[in-house]
CSV table of C-alpha atoms in Angstrom, one decimal:
chain,number,residue,atom,x,y,z
Y,1,MET,CA,8.1,-66.5,-10.2
Y,2,LEU,CA,9.9,-64.0,-12.8
Y,3,ARG,CA,7.7,-64.8,-15.5
Y,4,GLN,CA,4.4,-66.5,-15.0
Y,5,ASP,CA,1.3,-66.7,-16.6
Y,6,ASP,CA,-1.5,-64.0,-15.8
Y,7,GLY,CA,-3.2,-65.5,-12.7
Y,8,THR,CA,-6.0,-63.1,-12.5
Y,9,GLY,CA,-7.7,-63.6,-15.9
Y,10,ARG,CA,-11.1,-64.1,-14.1
Y,11,ASP,CA,-13.4,-61.9,-16.1
Y,12,GLY,CA,-16.9,-62.7,-14.3
Y,13,GLU,CA,-18.9,-61.0,-11.7
Y,14,LEU,CA,-16.9,-62.2,-8.8
Y,15,GLY,CA,-13.6,-60.5,-10.5
Y,16,ARG,CA,-15.5,-57.3,-11.0
Y,17,GLU,CA,-16.8,-57.1,-7.6
Y,18,THR,CA,-13.3,-57.6,-5.8
Y,19,ALA,CA,-12.2,-54.8,-8.3
Y,20,ARG,CA,-14.6,-52.5,-6.9
Y,21,ARG,CA,-13.7,-53.5,-3.3
Y,22,LEU,CA,-10.3,-51.8,-3.6
Y,23,VAL,CA,-9.8,-48.2,-3.9
Y,24,ARG,CA,-6.7,-46.8,-5.6
Y,25,ASP,CA,-4.7,-43.8,-3.7
Y,26,ASP,CA,-2.1,-42.1,-5.9
Y,27,ASP,CA,-1.4,-39.3,-2.9
Y,28,PHE,CA,1.1,-41.2,-0.6
Y,29,GLY,CA,4.4,-39.4,-0.8
Y,30,PRO,CA,7.6,-40.5,-2.0
Y,31,ASN,CA,7.2,-43.1,-4.6
Y,32,PRO,CA,10.9,-44.2,-5.9
Y,33,GLY,CA,10.0,-47.8,-6.8
Y,34,ASN,CA,6.9,-46.6,-9.1
Y,35,LEU,CA,4.2,-48.7,-7.3
Y,36,ALA,CA,0.9,-48.2,-7.2
Y,37,LEU,CA,-1.2,-48.4,-4.0
Y,38,TYR,CA,-4.6,-50.0,-3.6
Y,39,LYS,CA,-6.5,-50.5,0.0
Y,40,PHE,CA,-9.4,-51.8,1.5
Y,41,VAL,CA,-10.8,-50.4,4.5
Y,42,PRO,CA,-13.9,-51.8,5.8
Y,43,ASP,CA,-17.1,-49.3,6.5
Y,44,GLY,CA,-16.9,-48.3,10.1
Y,45,LEU,CA,-13.1,-49.4,10.9
Y,46,ALA,CA,-12.5,-48.3,14.3
Y,47,ALA,CA,-9.6,-46.1,15.3
Y,48,GLY,CA,-6.3,-47.8,15.7
Y,49,ALA,CA,-6.9,-51.0,14.1
Y,50,PRO,CA,-4.5,-53.3,12.6
Y,51,LEU,CA,-3.0,-52.9,8.7
Y,52,VAL,CA,-2.0,-55.7,6.7
Y,53,VAL,CA,0.2,-55.3,3.5
Y,54,VAL,CA,-0.6,-57.9,0.8
Y,55,LEU,CA,1.9,-58.5,-2.1
Y,56,HIS,CA,0.9,-60.2,-5.0
Y,57,GLY,CA,2.8,-62.7,-7.0
Y,58,CYS,CA,4.4,-62.3,-10.7
Y,59,GLY,CA,1.4,-61.9,-13.2
Y,60,GLN,CA,-0.9,-61.0,-10.6
Y,61,THR,CA,-2.8,-57.6,-9.3
Y,62,ALA,CA,-3.8,-56.4,-6.5
Y,63,ALA,CA,-7.5,-57.2,-7.1
Y,64,GLY,CA,-6.8,-60.4,-8.7
Y,65,TYR,CA,-4.7,-61.8,-5.4
Y,66,ASP,CA,-7.3,-60.6,-3.3
Y,67,GLU,CA,-10.1,-62.1,-5.0
Y,68,GLY,CA,-8.1,-65.3,-4.7
Y,69,THR,CA,-7.0,-65.4,-1.2
Y,70,GLY,CA,-9.9,-63.7,0.5
Y,71,TRP,CA,-7.9,-61.3,2.3
Y,72,SER,CA,-10.7,-58.6,2.2
Y,73,LEU,CA,-13.4,-60.8,3.0
Y,74,LEU,CA,-11.5,-61.8,6.2
Y,75,ALA,CA,-10.5,-58.0,7.1
Y,76,GLU,CA,-14.2,-57.1,6.7
Y,77,ARG,CA,-15.1,-59.8,9.5
Y,78,TRP,CA,-12.2,-59.1,11.8
Y,79,GLY,CA,-12.2,-55.2,11.4
Y,80,PHE,CA,-8.6,-54.5,10.1
Y,81,ALA,CA,-7.4,-52.1,6.9
Y,82,LEU,CA,-5.5,-53.7,3.7
Y,83,LEU,CA,-3.0,-52.3,1.7
Y,84,PHE,CA,-2.2,-53.6,-1.8
Y,85,PRO,CA,1.1,-52.4,-3.5
Y,86,GLU,CA,0.8,-53.3,-7.1
Y,87,GLN,CA,4.0,-53.5,-9.4
Y,88,GLN,CA,3.8,-51.8,-12.7
Y,89,ARG,CA,4.7,-53.5,-16.0
Y,90,GLU,CA,7.5,-50.7,-17.0
Y,91,ASN,CA,9.2,-51.7,-13.6
Y,92,ASN,CA,9.4,-55.5,-14.3
Y,93,GLN,CA,7.7,-57.0,-17.6
Y,94,GLY,CA,6.6,-60.1,-15.6
Y,95,GLY,CA,4.6,-57.9,-13.3
Y,96,CYS,CA,6.9,-59.1,-10.3
Y,97,PHE,CA,8.1,-57.2,-7.4
Y,98,ASN,CA,11.9,-56.8,-7.6
Y,99,TRP,CA,13.0,-58.7,-4.9
Y,100,PHE,CA,16.5,-59.5,-6.3
Y,101,GLU,CA,17.2,-55.9,-7.6
Y,102,PRO,CA,20.1,-54.2,-5.2
Y,103,ASP,CA,18.2,-50.8,-5.9
Y,104,ASP,CA,14.7,-52.0,-4.7
Y,105,ILE,CA,15.5,-54.0,-1.6
Y,106,GLU,CA,17.4,-51.6,0.7
Y,107,ARG,CA,16.0,-49.3,3.3
Y,108,ASP,CA,15.0,-46.1,2.0
Y,109,ALA,CA,15.3,-46.9,-1.7
Y,110,GLY,CA,13.6,-48.3,-4.4
Y,111,GLU,CA,10.3,-50.4,-4.0
Y,112,ALA,CA,10.8,-50.9,-0.4
Y,113,ALA,CA,10.6,-47.6,0.3
Y,114,SER,CA,7.6,-46.9,-2.0
Y,115,ILE,CA,5.7,-49.5,0.2
Y,116,ARG,CA,6.8,-48.1,3.7
Y,117,ALA,CA,5.5,-44.7,2.4
Y,118,MET,CA,2.2,-46.6,1.6
Y,119,VAL,CA,2.2,-47.7,5.3
Y,120,GLU,CA,2.8,-44.2,6.7
Y,121,ARG,CA,-0.4,-43.3,4.2
Y,122,MET,CA,-2.7,-45.8,5.8
Y,123,ARG,CA,-1.6,-44.6,9.3
Y,124,GLN,CA,-2.5,-40.9,8.4
Y,125,ALA,CA,-5.5,-41.2,6.6
Y,126,HIS,CA,-7.1,-44.5,8.3
Y,127,GLY,CA,-5.6,-44.4,12.0
Y,128,THR,CA,-4.2,-47.7,11.6
Y,129,ASP,CA,-2.1,-48.9,14.5
Y,130,PRO,CA,1.5,-48.7,13.8
Y,131,SER,CA,2.1,-51.4,16.5
Y,132,ARG,CA,0.1,-53.8,14.6
Y,133,THR,CA,1.4,-53.5,11.2
Y,134,PHE,CA,1.8,-57.0,9.3
Y,135,VAL,CA,3.0,-57.8,5.8
Y,136,SER,CA,2.3,-61.0,3.5
Y,137,GLY,CA,3.1,-62.3,0.1
Y,138,LEU,CA,3.3,-64.9,-2.6
Y,139,SER,CA,6.0,-65.9,-4.7
Y,140,ALA,CA,7.9,-62.4,-5.8
Y,141,GLY,CA,5.5,-60.8,-3.2
Y,142,GLY,CA,6.6,-63.2,-0.7
Y,143,ALA,CA,10.2,-62.7,-1.4
Y,144,MET,CA,9.5,-58.8,-1.1
Y,145,ALA,CA,7.6,-59.3,2.0
Y,146,VAL,CA,10.9,-60.8,3.6
Y,147,VAL,CA,12.8,-57.7,2.4
Y,148,MET,CA,10.4,-55.4,4.3
Y,149,LEU,CA,10.8,-57.0,7.5
Y,150,ALA,CA,14.3,-56.9,6.8
Y,151,THR,CA,14.6,-53.0,5.8
Y,152,TYR,CA,11.9,-51.7,8.3
Y,153,PRO,CA,11.6,-54.6,11.2
Y,154,GLU,CA,10.6,-51.6,13.4
Y,155,THR,CA,7.4,-51.0,11.1
Y,156,PHE,CA,6.2,-54.6,11.1
Y,157,VAL,CA,5.3,-56.9,14.1
Y,158,GLY,CA,4.8,-60.0,12.0
Y,159,GLY,CA,5.3,-61.5,8.3
Y,160,GLY,CA,3.9,-64.1,6.2
Y,161,ALA,CA,6.2,-65.8,3.2
Y,162,ILE,CA,4.3,-68.1,0.8
Y,163,ALA,CA,6.6,-69.9,-1.8
Y,164,GLY,CA,9.5,-66.9,-0.7
Y,165,LEU,CA,12.8,-66.4,-0.3
Y,166,PRO,CA,15.4,-65.4,2.2
Y,167,TYR,CA,16.4,-62.0,2.5
Y,168,LYS,CA,19.3,-61.4,0.1
Y,169,ALA,CA,18.9,-64.7,-1.3
Y,170,ALA,CA,20.0,-63.1,-4.7
Y,171,LEU,CA,21.3,-60.2,-6.0
Y,172,GLY,CA,20.7,-59.6,-9.7
Y,173,LEU,CA,18.6,-61.8,-12.4
Y,174,ARG,CA,20.9,-64.4,-12.7
Y,175,GLU,CA,21.3,-65.2,-9.1
Y,176,ALA,CA,17.6,-64.9,-8.8
Y,177,MET,CA,17.1,-67.8,-11.3
Y,178,GLY,CA,19.5,-69.9,-9.4
Y,179,ALA,CA,18.0,-69.3,-5.9
Y,180,MET,CA,14.3,-70.1,-7.1
Y,181,PHE,CA,15.2,-73.2,-9.1
Y,182,ARG,CA,18.1,-74.8,-6.8
Y,183,GLY,CA,18.0,-72.6,-3.7
Y,184,ARG,CA,21.0,-71.3,-1.9
Y,185,ALA,CA,22.4,-72.9,1.6
Y,186,LYS,CA,24.0,-70.2,4.1
Y,187,PRO,CA,24.9,-71.0,7.5
Y,188,PRO,CA,22.2,-69.5,9.6
Y,189,ALA,CA,24.6,-66.6,11.3
Y,190,GLU,CA,25.1,-65.5,7.9
Y,191,TRP,CA,21.6,-65.2,6.7
Y,192,GLY,CA,21.0,-63.5,9.9
Y,193,ASP,CA,23.7,-61.0,9.7
Y,194,LEU,CA,22.2,-59.9,6.0
Y,195,VAL,CA,19.2,-58.8,8.0
Y,196,ARG,CA,20.8,-57.1,10.7
Y,197,GLN,CA,22.7,-55.2,8.3
Y,198,ALA,CA,19.9,-53.8,6.3
Y,199,SER,CA,18.7,-51.8,9.5
Y,200,GLY,CA,20.6,-51.8,12.5
Y,201,HIS,CA,17.6,-52.3,14.3
Y,202,GLU,CA,18.1,-53.5,17.9
Y,203,GLY,CA,14.9,-54.0,18.8
Y,204,PRO,CA,12.7,-57.1,18.9
Y,205,TRP,CA,12.2,-59.0,15.1
Y,206,PRO,CA,9.1,-59.7,13.6
Y,207,VAL,CA,7.5,-63.1,13.6
Y,208,LEU,CA,7.5,-65.1,10.2
Y,209,SER,CA,4.8,-67.7,9.3
Y,210,ILE,CA,6.4,-69.6,6.1
Y,211,TRP,CA,4.3,-71.4,3.8
Y,212,HIS,CA,5.7,-73.8,0.5
Y,213,GLY,CA,4.5,-77.0,-1.2
Y,214,THR,CA,6.5,-79.7,-1.6
Y,215,ALA,CA,6.0,-80.0,-5.3
Y,216,ASP,CA,6.9,-76.3,-6.0
Y,217,ARG,CA,8.8,-76.4,-9.2
Y,218,THR,CA,9.2,-72.6,-9.5
Y,219,VAL,CA,10.8,-72.1,-5.9
Y,220,ALA,CA,12.6,-74.7,-4.9
Y,221,ALA,CA,11.4,-75.8,-1.4
Y,222,MET,CA,14.9,-75.8,0.3
Y,223,ASN,CA,14.2,-72.2,0.5
Y,224,ALA,CA,11.5,-72.3,3.0
Y,225,ALA,CA,14.1,-74.1,5.5
Y,226,GLU,CA,16.3,-71.4,4.8
Y,227,LEU,CA,14.2,-68.8,5.5
Y,228,ALA,CA,13.5,-70.5,8.7
Y,229,ASN,CA,17.0,-70.5,9.5
Y,230,GLN,CA,17.6,-66.8,8.9
Y,231,TRP,CA,14.5,-66.0,11.0
Y,232,ALA,CA,15.4,-68.3,13.7
Y,233,HIS,CA,18.9,-67.3,14.2
Y,234,LEU,CA,17.6,-63.6,14.3
Y,235,HIS,CA,15.1,-64.7,17.2
Y,236,ASP,CA,17.7,-66.6,19.1
Y,237,ALA,CA,15.2,-69.3,19.0
Y,238,PRO,CA,16.8,-72.3,20.8
Y,239,GLY,CA,14.6,-75.3,19.9
Y,240,PRO,CA,13.5,-78.0,19.4
Y,241,ALA,CA,10.9,-77.3,17.0
Y,242,ARG,CA,7.5,-78.7,17.5
Y,243,GLU,CA,5.6,-80.3,14.9
Y,244,ASP,CA,1.7,-81.3,14.6
Y,245,GLU,CA,-0.5,-81.7,11.7
Y,246,VAL,CA,-3.0,-79.0,10.7
Y,247,ALA,CA,-5.7,-80.2,8.4
Y,248,GLY,CA,-3.4,-83.0,7.5
Y,249,GLN,CA,-0.6,-81.0,6.6
Y,250,ARG,CA,3.0,-81.0,8.2
Y,251,HIS,CA,3.2,-77.9,10.7
Y,252,LEU,CA,6.4,-76.8,12.8
Y,253,VAL,CA,6.8,-73.8,15.2
Y,254,LEU,CA,10.0,-72.8,16.9
Y,255,HIS,CA,9.6,-70.9,20.0
Y,256,ASP,CA,12.3,-68.1,21.2
Y,257,ARG,CA,13.4,-68.4,25.0
Y,258,ASN,CA,10.4,-67.0,26.4
Y,259,GLY,CA,8.4,-69.6,25.0
Y,260,ARG,CA,6.9,-67.3,22.2
Y,261,ALA,CA,6.3,-68.9,18.7
Y,262,VAL,CA,8.2,-66.8,16.6
Y,263,VAL,CA,8.6,-69.0,13.4
Y,264,GLU,CA,6.5,-71.3,11.8
Y,265,LEU,CA,6.7,-73.5,8.6
Y,266,TYR,CA,3.7,-75.5,6.9
Y,267,GLU,CA,5.0,-78.0,4.3
Y,268,ILE,CA,1.8,-78.5,1.9
Y,269,ALA,CA,2.0,-82.2,0.4
Y,270,GLY,CA,2.0,-82.6,-3.2
Y,271,MET,CA,1.3,-78.8,-3.6
Y,272,ALA,CA,2.8,-76.7,-6.8
Y,273,HIS,CA,3.5,-73.0,-6.9
Y,274,GLY,CA,0.7,-71.1,-5.2
Y,275,ALA,CA,-0.9,-69.5,-2.2
Y,276,PRO,CA,-3.1,-72.1,-0.5
Y,277,ILE,CA,-6.8,-71.7,-0.1
Y,278,GLY,CA,-9.5,-73.4,1.9
Y,279,PRO,CA,-12.5,-73.2,4.3
Y,280,GLY,CA,-12.5,-70.1,7.2
Y,281,GLU,CA,-12.9,-70.8,10.3
Y,282,ASP,CA,-17.0,-70.7,9.8
Y,283,GLY,CA,-16.3,-73.6,7.4
Y,284,GLU,CA,-17.2,-71.6,4.4
Y,285,PRO,CA,-14.8,-71.0,1.6
Y,286,LEU,CA,-12.4,-68.2,1.5
Y,287,GLY,CA,-11.0,-67.6,-1.7
Y,288,ILE,CA,-11.5,-68.4,-5.0
Y,289,ALA,CA,-9.2,-71.4,-6.8
Y,290,GLY,CA,-7.2,-70.3,-9.9
Y,291,PRO,CA,-3.8,-69.9,-11.4
Y,292,PHE,CA,-1.2,-69.9,-8.4
Y,293,ILE,CA,-4.2,-69.9,-6.2
Y,294,LEU,CA,-4.6,-73.5,-4.8
Y,295,ASP,CA,-7.2,-75.4,-3.1
Y,296,ALA,CA,-5.2,-77.0,-0.4
Y,297,GLY,CA,-8.3,-77.7,2.4
Y,298,LEU,CA,-6.5,-75.1,4.4
Y,299,SER,CA,-6.5,-71.4,4.3
Y,300,SER,CA,-3.0,-69.5,4.5
Y,301,THR,CA,-5.1,-66.4,5.0
Y,302,VAL,CA,-6.7,-66.9,7.8
Y,303,ARG,CA,-3.9,-68.9,9.5
Y,304,ILE,CA,-1.4,-66.5,9.1
Y,305,ALA,CA,-3.5,-63.8,10.4
Y,306,ARG,CA,-4.1,-66.1,13.5
Y,307,PHE,CA,-0.2,-66.3,13.9
Y,308,TRP,CA,0.1,-62.8,14.1
Y,309,GLY,CA,-2.5,-62.7,16.9
Y,310,LEU,CA,-5.5,-61.1,14.6
Y,311,GLY,CA,-9.3,-62.0,14.7
Y,312,PRO,CA,-12.0,-62.6,17.5
Y,313,LEU,CA,-11.0,-64.9,20.6
Y,314,GLN,CA,-11.7,-68.6,19.3
Y,315,ALA,CA,-14.3,-70.4,21.5
Y,316,GLU,CA,-13.0,-73.8,20.4
Y,317,PRO,CA,-9.6,-74.8,20.7
Y,318,ARG,CA,-7.7,-75.1,17.7
Y,319,THR,CA,-8.4,-79.0,16.2
Y,320,GLU,CA,-4.7,-80.2,15.4
Y,321,VAL,CA,-3.6,-83.7,15.5
Y,322,PRO,CA,0.0,-84.1,17.3
Y,323,VAL,CA,2.5,-85.9,15.7
Y,324,GLU,CA,5.8,-85.2,17.5
Y,325,THR,CA,5.8,-83.2,20.5
Y,326,ALA,CA,8.9,-82.2,22.3
Y,327,PRO,CA,9.1,-80.4,25.8
Y,328,PRO,CA,10.6,-76.9,25.3
Y,329,ALA,CA,14.2,-76.4,25.7
Y,330,PRO,CA,15.7,-75.1,28.8
Y,331,VAL,CA,16.2,-71.5,28.6
Y,332,PRO,CA,20.0,-71.0,28.0
Y,333,ALA,CA,22.2,-68.6,30.0
Y,334,GLU,CA,24.0,-67.4,26.8
Y,335,PRO,CA,22.7,-66.9,23.3
Y,336,VAL,CA,22.2,-70.0,21.3
Y,337,PRO,CA,25.0,-70.6,19.1
Y,338,ALA,CA,24.4,-70.8,15.1
Y,339,GLY,CA,25.8,-74.2,15.0
Y,340,ARG,CA,22.9,-75.6,17.2
Y,341,ILE,CA,20.4,-73.8,15.3
Y,342,ALA,CA,21.8,-75.5,12.1
Y,343,ARG,CA,21.5,-78.7,13.6
Y,344,LEU,CA,17.9,-78.0,14.9
Y,345,TRP,CA,16.8,-77.0,11.4
Y,346,ALA,CA,19.1,-79.9,9.4
Y,347,ARG,CA,16.2,-82.3,9.8
Y,348,LEU,CA,13.5,-80.2,8.4
Y,349,LYS,CA,16.0,-79.2,5.1
Y,350,ARG,CA,16.3,-82.7,4.6
Y,351,ALA,CA,12.9,-83.4,4.6
Y,352,VAL,CA,11.8,-80.3,2.6
Y,353,SER,CA,14.5,-81.1,-0.1
Y,354,ARG,CA,13.4,-84.9,-0.5
Y,355,GLY,CA,9.9,-83.5,-1.0
Y,356,ARG,CA,8.3,-85.3,1.9
């Protein structure tokens, strides 16, 4: 995650075509993080369309990650705009977003502030809907997506973290290596407080879709459970978690006290470090497999967007095979204690760390 081989070294026609789809915009205002802005705006995009911020992984570029995951194809079909911040090598030799550097992960500072300025540029230039703004990423980009949700929760309605980590799982390079390879456990309340202290936000929190491969040797799979703990605590989500299978993969969903799905986690069995891709809803492939872009038989791009509520109304119900369904928990009169949330996710953490 800090150092990876180039995951975008495809020089064929598809790679060049994808690069042409993205447009660079250097006039987006303050840029304390020294990032580049690339964007994709479909022809004829309606005013008030959603905006999705997409953050690449280490060794990748905006265009290469888009080609692999198919975000611009989906945006064209479903009618939303895309913002692709891109890391510069002078900031990080591995091309990673600096999700672990204190100067880049605080509100109104560094890379986080640059990405927030880009979001505002998209609103002003293309009329995107500030109430339907989302952020997703892979690896360092997944961790940076969580940074954006924590530091600007009023800006984002939902997030997606693929092979990511909790907010402030590490401060500095040494801690980052430990968090990646071994994971770091904290009580859910402590994780949640790190997010609360980042902005002083008192409104609703963004929902979060979490994806992780059980064979990931770059970012320990237990980070997925710790991240779920962090956001479950923010949402006062009492559980129990509901479990099913999607395209043969384990899928857990936690609902808040009003019954709204606020945290989901996909465990991709046997998958290494990367973003899972697969067919779109029309059955056609969405994205192109390559380094750190892995054919898993289901598209994280489509599923994350659906979790946020994007896309046309579905004519057919989702074809998911129920494995274990628990009835909704009764609505508690008081906020759910941290210990209960910890117990709720304990089984999930044990399963993930065993690589189930």
